[in-house]
mmCIF file of C-alpha atoms and ligand atoms in Angstrom:
data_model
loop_
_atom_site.group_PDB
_atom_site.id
_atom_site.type_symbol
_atom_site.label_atom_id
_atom_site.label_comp_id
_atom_site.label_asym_id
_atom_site.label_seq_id
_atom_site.Cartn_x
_atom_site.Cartn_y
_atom_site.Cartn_z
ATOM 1 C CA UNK A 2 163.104 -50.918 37.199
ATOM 2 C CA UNK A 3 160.633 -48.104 37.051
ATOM 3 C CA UNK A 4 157.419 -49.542 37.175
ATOM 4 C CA UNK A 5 155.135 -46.277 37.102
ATOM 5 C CA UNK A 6 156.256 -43.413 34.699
ATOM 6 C CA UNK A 7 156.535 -40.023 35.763
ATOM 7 C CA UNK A 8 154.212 -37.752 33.886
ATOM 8 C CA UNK A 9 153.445 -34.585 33.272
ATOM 9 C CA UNK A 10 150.664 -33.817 36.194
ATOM 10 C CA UNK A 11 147.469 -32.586 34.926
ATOM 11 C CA UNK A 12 147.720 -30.279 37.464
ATOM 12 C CA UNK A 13 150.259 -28.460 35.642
ATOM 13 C CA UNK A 14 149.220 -29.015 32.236
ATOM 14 C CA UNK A 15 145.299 -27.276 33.459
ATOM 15 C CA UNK A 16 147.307 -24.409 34.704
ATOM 16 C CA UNK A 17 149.112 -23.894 31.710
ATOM 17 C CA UNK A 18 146.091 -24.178 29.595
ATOM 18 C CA UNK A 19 144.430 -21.565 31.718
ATOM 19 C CA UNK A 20 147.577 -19.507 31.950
ATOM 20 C CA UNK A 21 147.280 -18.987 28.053
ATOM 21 C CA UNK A 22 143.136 -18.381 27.983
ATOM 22 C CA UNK A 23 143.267 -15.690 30.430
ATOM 23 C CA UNK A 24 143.167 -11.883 28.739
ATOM 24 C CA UNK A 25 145.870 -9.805 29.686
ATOM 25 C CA UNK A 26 145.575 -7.928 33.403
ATOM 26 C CA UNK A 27 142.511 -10.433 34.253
ATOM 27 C CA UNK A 28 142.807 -10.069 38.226
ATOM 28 C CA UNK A 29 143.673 -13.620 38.743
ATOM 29 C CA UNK A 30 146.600 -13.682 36.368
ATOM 30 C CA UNK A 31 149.369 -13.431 38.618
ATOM 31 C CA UNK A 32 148.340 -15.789 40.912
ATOM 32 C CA UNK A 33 147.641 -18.748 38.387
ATOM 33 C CA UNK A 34 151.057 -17.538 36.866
ATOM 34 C CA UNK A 35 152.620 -17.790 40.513
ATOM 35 C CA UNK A 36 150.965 -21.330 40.755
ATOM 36 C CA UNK A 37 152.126 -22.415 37.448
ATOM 37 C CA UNK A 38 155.777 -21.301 37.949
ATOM 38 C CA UNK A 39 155.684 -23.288 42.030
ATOM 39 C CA UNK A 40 153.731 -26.245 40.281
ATOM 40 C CA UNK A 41 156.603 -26.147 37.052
ATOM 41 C CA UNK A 42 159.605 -25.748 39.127
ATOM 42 C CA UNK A 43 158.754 -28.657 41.678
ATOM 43 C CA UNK A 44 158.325 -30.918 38.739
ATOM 44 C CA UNK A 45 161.480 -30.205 37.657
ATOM 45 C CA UNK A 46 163.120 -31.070 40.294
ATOM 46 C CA UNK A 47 161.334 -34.488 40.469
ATOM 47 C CA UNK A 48 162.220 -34.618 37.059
ATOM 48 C CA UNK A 49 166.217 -34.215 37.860
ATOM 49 C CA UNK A 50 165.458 -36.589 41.103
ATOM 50 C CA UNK A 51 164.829 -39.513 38.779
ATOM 51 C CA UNK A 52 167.961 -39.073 36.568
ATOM 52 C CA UNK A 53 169.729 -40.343 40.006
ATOM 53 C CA UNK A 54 167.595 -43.318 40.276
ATOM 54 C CA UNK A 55 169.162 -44.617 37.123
ATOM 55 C CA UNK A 56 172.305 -45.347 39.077
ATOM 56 C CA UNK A 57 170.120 -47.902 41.431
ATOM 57 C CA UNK A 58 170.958 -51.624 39.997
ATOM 58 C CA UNK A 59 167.257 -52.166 38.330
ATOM 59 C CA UNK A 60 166.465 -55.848 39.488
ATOM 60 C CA UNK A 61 167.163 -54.806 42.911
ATOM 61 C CA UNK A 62 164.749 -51.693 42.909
ATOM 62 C CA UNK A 63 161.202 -50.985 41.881
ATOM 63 C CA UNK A 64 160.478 -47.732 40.958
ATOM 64 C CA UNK A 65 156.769 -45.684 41.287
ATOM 65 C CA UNK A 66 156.609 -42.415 40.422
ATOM 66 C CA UNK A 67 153.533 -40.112 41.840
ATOM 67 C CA UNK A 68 151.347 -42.154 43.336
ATOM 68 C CA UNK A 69 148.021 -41.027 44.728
ATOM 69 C CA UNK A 70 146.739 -44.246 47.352
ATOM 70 C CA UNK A 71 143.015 -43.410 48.901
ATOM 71 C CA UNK A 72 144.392 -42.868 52.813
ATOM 72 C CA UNK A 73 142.023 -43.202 56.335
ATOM 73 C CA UNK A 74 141.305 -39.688 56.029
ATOM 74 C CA UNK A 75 141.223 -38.394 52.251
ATOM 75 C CA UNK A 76 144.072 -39.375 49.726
ATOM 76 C CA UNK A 77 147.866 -39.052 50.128
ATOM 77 C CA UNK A 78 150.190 -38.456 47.345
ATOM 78 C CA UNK A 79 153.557 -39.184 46.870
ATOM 79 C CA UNK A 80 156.388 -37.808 44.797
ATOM 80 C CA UNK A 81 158.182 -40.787 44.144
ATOM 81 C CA UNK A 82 158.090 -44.175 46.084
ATOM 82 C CA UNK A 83 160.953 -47.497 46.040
ATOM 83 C CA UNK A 84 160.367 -50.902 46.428
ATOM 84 C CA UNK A 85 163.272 -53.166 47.710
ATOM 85 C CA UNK A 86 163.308 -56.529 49.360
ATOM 86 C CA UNK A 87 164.044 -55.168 53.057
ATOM 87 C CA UNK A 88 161.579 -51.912 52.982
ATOM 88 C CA UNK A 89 160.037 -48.999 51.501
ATOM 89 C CA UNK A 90 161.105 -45.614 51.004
ATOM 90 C CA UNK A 91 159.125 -41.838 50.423
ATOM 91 C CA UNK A 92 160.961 -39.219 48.624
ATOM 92 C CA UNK A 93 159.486 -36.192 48.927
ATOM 93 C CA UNK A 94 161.540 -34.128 46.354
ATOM 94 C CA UNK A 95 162.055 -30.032 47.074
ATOM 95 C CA UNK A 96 162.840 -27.686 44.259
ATOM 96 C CA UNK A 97 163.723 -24.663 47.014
ATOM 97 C CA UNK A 98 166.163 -21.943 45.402
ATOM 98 C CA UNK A 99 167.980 -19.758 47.701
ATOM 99 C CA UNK A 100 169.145 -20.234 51.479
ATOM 100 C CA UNK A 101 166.896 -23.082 53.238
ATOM 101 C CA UNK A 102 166.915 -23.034 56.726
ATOM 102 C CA UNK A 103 165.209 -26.489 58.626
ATOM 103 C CA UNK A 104 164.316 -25.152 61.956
ATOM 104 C CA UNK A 105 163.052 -28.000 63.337
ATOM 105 C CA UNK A 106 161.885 -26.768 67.097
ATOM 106 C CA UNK A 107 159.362 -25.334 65.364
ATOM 107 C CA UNK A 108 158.718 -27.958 62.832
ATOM 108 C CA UNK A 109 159.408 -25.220 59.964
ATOM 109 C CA UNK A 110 161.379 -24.031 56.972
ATOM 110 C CA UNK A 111 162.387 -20.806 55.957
ATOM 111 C CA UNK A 112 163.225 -20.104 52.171
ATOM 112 C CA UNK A 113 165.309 -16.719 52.072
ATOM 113 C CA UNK A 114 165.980 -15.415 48.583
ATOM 114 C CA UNK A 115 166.192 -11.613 47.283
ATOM 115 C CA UNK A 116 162.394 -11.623 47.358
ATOM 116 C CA UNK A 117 162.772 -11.802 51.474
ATOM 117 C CA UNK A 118 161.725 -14.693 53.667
ATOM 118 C CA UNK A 119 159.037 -17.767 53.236
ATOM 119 C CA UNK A 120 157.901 -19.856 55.632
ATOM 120 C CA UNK A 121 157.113 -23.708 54.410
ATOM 121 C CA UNK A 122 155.734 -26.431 56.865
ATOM 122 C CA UNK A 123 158.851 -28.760 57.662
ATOM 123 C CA UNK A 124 158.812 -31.106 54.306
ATOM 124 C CA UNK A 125 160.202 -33.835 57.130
ATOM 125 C CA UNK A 126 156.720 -33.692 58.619
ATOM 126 C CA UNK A 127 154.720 -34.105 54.832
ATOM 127 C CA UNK A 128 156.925 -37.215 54.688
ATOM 128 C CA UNK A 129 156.868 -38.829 58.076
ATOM 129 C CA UNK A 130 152.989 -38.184 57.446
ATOM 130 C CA UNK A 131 153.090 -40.266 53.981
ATOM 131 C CA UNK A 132 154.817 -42.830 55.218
ATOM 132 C CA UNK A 133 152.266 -43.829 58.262
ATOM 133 C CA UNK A 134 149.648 -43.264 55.801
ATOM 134 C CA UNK A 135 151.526 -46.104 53.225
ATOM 135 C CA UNK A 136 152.050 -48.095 56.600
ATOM 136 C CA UNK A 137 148.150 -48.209 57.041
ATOM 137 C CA UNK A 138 147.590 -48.792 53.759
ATOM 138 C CA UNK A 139 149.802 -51.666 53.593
ATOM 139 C CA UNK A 140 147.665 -52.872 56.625
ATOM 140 C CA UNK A 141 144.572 -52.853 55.102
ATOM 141 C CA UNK A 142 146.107 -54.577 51.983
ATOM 142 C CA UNK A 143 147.356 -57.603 54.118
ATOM 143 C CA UNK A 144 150.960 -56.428 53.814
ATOM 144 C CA UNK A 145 151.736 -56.522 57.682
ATOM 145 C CA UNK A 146 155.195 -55.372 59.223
ATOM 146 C CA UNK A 147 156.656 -54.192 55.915
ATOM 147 C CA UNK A 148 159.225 -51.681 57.146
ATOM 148 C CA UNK A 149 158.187 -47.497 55.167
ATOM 149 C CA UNK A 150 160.831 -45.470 55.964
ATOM 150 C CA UNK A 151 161.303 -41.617 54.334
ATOM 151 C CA UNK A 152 163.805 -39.309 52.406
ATOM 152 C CA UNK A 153 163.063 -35.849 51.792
ATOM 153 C CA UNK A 154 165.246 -34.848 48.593
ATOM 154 C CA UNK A 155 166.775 -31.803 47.765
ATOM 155 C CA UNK A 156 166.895 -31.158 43.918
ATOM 156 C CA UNK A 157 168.211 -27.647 43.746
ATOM 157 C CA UNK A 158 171.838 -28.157 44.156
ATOM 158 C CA UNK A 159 172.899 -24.897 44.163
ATOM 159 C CA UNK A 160 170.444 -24.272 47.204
ATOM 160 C CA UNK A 161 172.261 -23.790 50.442
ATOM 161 C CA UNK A 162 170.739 -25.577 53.232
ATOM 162 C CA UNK A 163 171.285 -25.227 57.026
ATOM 163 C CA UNK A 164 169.580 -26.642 60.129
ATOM 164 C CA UNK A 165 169.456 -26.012 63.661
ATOM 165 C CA UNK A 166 170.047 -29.426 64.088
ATOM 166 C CA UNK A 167 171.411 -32.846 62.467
ATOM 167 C CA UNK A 168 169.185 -33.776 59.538
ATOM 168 C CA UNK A 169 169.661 -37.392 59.166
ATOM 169 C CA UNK A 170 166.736 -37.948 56.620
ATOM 170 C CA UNK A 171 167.299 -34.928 54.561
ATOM 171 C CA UNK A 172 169.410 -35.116 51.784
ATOM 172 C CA UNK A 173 170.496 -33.489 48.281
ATOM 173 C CA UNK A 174 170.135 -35.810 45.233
ATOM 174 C CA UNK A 175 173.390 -36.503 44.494
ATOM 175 C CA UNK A 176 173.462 -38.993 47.571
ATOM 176 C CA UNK A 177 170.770 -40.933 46.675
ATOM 177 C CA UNK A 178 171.423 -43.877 45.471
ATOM 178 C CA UNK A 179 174.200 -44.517 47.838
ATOM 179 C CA UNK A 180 172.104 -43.983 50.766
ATOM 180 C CA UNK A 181 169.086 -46.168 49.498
ATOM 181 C CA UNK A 182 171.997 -48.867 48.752
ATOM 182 C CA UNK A 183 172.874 -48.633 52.356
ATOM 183 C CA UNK A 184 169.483 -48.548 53.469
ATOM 184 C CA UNK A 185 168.733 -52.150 51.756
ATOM 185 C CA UNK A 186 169.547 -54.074 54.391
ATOM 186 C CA UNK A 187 167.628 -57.595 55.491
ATOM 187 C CA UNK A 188 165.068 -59.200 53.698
ATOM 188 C CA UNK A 189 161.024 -58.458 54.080
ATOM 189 C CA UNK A 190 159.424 -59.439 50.863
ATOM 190 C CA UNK A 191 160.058 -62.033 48.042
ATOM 191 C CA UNK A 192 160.777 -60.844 44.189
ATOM 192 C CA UNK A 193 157.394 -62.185 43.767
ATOM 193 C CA UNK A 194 155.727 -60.727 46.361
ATOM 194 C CA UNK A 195 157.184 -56.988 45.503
ATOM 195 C CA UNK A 196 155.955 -57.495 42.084
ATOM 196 C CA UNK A 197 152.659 -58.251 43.112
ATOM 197 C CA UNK A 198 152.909 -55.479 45.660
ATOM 198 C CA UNK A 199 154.028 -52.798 43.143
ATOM 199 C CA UNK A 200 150.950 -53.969 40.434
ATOM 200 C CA UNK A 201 148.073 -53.390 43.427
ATOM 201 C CA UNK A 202 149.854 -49.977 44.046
ATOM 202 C CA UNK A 203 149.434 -49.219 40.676
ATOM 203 C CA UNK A 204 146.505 -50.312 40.525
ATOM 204 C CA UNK A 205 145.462 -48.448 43.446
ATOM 205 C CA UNK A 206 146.729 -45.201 41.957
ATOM 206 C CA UNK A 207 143.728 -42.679 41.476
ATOM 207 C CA UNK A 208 145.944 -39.253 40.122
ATOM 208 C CA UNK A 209 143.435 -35.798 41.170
ATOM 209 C CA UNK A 210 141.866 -33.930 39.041
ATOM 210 C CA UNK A 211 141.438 -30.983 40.287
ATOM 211 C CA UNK A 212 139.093 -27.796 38.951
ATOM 212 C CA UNK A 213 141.529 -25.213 38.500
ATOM 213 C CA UNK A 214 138.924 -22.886 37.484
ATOM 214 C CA UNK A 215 137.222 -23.379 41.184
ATOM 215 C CA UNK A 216 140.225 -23.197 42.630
ATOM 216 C CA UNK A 217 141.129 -19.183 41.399
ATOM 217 C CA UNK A 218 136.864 -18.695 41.223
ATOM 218 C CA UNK A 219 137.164 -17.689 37.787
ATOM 219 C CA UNK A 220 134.539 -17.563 35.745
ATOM 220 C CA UNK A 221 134.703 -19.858 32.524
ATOM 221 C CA UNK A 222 133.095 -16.784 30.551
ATOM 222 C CA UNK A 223 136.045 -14.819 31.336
ATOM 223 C CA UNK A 224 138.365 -17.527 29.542
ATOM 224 C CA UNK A 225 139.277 -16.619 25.769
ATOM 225 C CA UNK A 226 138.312 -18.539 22.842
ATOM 226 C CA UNK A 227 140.104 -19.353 19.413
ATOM 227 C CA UNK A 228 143.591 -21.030 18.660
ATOM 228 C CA UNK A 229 146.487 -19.701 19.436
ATOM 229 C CA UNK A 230 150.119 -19.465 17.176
ATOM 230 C CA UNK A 231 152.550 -21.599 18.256
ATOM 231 C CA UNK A 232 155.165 -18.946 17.026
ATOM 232 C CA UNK A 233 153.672 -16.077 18.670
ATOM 233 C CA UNK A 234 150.898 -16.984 20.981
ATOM 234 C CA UNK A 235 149.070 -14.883 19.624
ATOM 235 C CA UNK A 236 144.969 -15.422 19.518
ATOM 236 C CA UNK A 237 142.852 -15.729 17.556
ATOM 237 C CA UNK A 238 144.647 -17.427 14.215
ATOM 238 C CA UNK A 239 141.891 -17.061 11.467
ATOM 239 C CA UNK A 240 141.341 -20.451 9.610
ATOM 240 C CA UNK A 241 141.561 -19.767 5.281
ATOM 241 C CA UNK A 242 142.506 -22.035 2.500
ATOM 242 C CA UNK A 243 143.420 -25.526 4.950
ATOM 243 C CA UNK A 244 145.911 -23.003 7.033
ATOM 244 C CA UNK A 245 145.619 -21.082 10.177
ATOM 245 C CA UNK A 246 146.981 -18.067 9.491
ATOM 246 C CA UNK A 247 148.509 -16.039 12.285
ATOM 247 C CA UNK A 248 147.283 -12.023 11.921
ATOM 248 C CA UNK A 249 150.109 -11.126 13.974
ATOM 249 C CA UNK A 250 153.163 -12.404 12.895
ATOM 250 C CA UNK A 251 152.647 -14.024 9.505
ATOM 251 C CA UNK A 252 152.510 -17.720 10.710
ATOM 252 C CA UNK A 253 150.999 -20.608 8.868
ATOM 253 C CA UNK A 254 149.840 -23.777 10.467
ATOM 254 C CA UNK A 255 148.073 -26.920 9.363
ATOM 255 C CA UNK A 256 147.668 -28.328 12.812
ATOM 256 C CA UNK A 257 147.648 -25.129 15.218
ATOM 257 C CA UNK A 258 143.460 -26.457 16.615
ATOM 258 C CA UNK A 259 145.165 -29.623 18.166
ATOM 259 C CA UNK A 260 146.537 -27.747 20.914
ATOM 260 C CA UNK A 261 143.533 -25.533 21.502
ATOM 261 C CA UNK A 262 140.858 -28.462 21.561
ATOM 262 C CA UNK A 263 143.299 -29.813 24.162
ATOM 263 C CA UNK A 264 142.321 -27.004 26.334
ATOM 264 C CA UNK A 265 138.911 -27.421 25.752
ATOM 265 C CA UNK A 266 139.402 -30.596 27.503
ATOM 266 C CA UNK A 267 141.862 -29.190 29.945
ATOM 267 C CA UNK A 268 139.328 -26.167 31.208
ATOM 268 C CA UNK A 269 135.553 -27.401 29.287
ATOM 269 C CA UNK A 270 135.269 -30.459 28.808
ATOM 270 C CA UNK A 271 136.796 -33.622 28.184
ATOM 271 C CA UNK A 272 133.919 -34.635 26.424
ATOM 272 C CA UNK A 273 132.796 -32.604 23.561
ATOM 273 C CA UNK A 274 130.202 -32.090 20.724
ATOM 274 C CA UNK A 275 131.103 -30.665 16.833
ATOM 275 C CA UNK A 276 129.035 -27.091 17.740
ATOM 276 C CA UNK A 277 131.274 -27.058 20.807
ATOM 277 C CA UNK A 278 134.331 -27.214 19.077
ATOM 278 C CA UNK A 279 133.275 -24.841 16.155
ATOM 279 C CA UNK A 280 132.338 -22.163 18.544
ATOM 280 C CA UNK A 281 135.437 -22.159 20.580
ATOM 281 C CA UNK A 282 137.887 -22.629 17.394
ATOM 282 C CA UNK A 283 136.042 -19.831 15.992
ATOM 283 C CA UNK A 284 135.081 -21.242 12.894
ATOM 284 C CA UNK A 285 131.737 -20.816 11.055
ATOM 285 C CA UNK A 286 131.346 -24.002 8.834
ATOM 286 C CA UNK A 287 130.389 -27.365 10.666
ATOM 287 C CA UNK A 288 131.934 -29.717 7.836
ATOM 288 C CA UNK A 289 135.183 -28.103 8.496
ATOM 289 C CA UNK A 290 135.258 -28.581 11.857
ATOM 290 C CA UNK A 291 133.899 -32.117 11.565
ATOM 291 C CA UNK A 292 136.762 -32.437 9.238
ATOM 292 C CA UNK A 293 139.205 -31.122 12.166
ATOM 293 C CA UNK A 294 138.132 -33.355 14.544
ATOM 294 C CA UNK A 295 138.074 -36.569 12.215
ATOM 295 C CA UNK A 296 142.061 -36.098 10.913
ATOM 296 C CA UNK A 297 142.485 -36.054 14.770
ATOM 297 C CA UNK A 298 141.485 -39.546 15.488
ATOM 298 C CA UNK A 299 139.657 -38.469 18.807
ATOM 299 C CA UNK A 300 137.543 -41.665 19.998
ATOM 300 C CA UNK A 301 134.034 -40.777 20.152
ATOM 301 C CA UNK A 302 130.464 -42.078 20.477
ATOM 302 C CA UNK A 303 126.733 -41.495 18.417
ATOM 303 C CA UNK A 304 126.252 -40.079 15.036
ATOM 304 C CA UNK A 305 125.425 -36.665 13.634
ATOM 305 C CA UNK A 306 124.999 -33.740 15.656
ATOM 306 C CA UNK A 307 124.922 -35.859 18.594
ATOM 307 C CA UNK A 308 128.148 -37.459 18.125
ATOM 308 C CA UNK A 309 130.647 -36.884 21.368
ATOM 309 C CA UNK A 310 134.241 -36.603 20.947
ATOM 310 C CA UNK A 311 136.769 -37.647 23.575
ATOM 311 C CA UNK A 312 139.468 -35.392 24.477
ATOM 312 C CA UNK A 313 142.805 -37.074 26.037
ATOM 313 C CA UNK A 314 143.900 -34.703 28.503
ATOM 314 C CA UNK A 315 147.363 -36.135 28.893
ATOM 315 C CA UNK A 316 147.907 -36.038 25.349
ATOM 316 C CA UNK A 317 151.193 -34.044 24.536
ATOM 317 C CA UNK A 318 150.518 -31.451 21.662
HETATM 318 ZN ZN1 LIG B 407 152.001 -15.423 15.269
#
């Protein structure tokens, strides 16, 4: 039973946003885009992870997918984690195309791949580290001698992997439900007591929100303004007679500002006033965009020009 959701991580939906609101050849460009495509392809592969889960019996199994837990020193983060009566396991899911080579005297792994070699920190380690950080946890949350143990996954089946030597706790997705089957052996926790474990992880769970535009130092100046066509990308559509109309291509939309005031709250603000709004869609008439924002049922607070608006930033568009 899956008892946390995997969704799309803000992360990766901030990148995106600010993928599309930088001009073309801004100097940071390619390295948000090489960002976005790591961030993209690794939750893909979580994504193709959890289609094997499905095959675990669902009364037996309780399924969380990324949970962040506050840790001793900072917060820990994992990819996927499963509850069953005799322990706990970590996946820590790789999306690695190419030839991956686990040399583990030196606690590393090497991606080859026609772009030449990459060195990764051994994904054995991130996982062995996850799991005494859930063991402390579970301490401090008066869950003593629950067994943790760890799987790191390999979604890209068409990666090939070698080792220098036997990697009992690496393994490609395929095999997963058979080997968490055979690792659900003995009995540490109640039905009851897994259900109330599962809930305080949950409730524990504090996903990051992290400042993408800190992260690449970019300036929020730099960013570009206006809505974009979703049949062309391109910016800025020009809003006449109840339609954005697309200079570019021809395009007509009714609905084209949802997705840009959802980057406003992806790279702005969450929080946001009408004069905001108006100045970033580009529009000169305040009853219009107070018109916008009102067909969009956005939650908000005060009246007037001080009236606040509350952008979802998980919200699909
Ligand atoms: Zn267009």
């Amino acid at each position: 039973m899956i008892v946390k959701e995997r969704q799309v991580p803000l992360r990766l939906l901030k990148l995106a946003a600010l993928q599309r609101r930088l001009p073309e050849g801004h100097t940071k460009l390619q390295g948000v885009a090489a960002d976005l495509a790591r961030s993209s392809a690794g939750y893909r592969g979580e994504e193709s992870v959890d289609h094997y889960l499905k095959f675990l019996p669902c009364d037996a199994y309780l399924i969380l997918h990324d949970l962040r837990l506050p840790g001793t020193h900072g917060f820990f983060q994992m990819d996927t984690l499963i509850l069953c009566s005799s322990t706990l396991i970590v996946l820590e899911v790789k999306n690695i195309a190419g030839e991956v080579y686990f040399e583990n005297s030196f606690e590393q792994m090497i991606r080859s791949s026609e772009r030449g070699q990459e060195v990764f920190q051994n994904p054995l380690l991130q996982a062995e580290r996850q799991a005494w950080q859930l063991r402390e946890w579970l301490k401090r949350n008066e869950y003593r001698d629950v067994p943790v143990e760890f799987l790191v996954v390999l979604a890209n089946e068409r990666s090939l992997v070698r080792a220098d030597t036997k990697l009992e706790r690496v393994i490609r997705s395929a095999s997963l439900p058979g080997r968490i089957e055979r690792m659900n052996v003995g009995r540490h926790l109640s039905a009851e007591e897994l259900l109330g474990l599962s809930r305080q992880l949950v409730e524990s769970d504090q996903p990051a929100d992290v400042d993408v535009l800190q992260r690449f130092l970019i300036k929020r100046g730099d960013l570009l303004t206006g809505v974009h066509c979703p049949a062309c990308a391109g910016l800025p559509m020009q809003y006449r007679w109840r339609s954005w109309h697309c200079l570019r291509c021809g395009w007509k939309s009714k609905d084209a500002h949802v997705a840009a005031i959802h980057d406003y709250g992806l790279l702005w603000s969450s929080q946001v006033k009408n004069a905001q709004i108006r100045t970033f869609l580009q529009l000169d008439c305040d009853q219009l965009t107070r018109r916008l924002l009102a067909d969009m049922k956005l939650p908000y607070e005060g009246e007037r020009k001080s009236r606040v608006y509350f952008i979802d930033k998980f919200e699909k568009v």
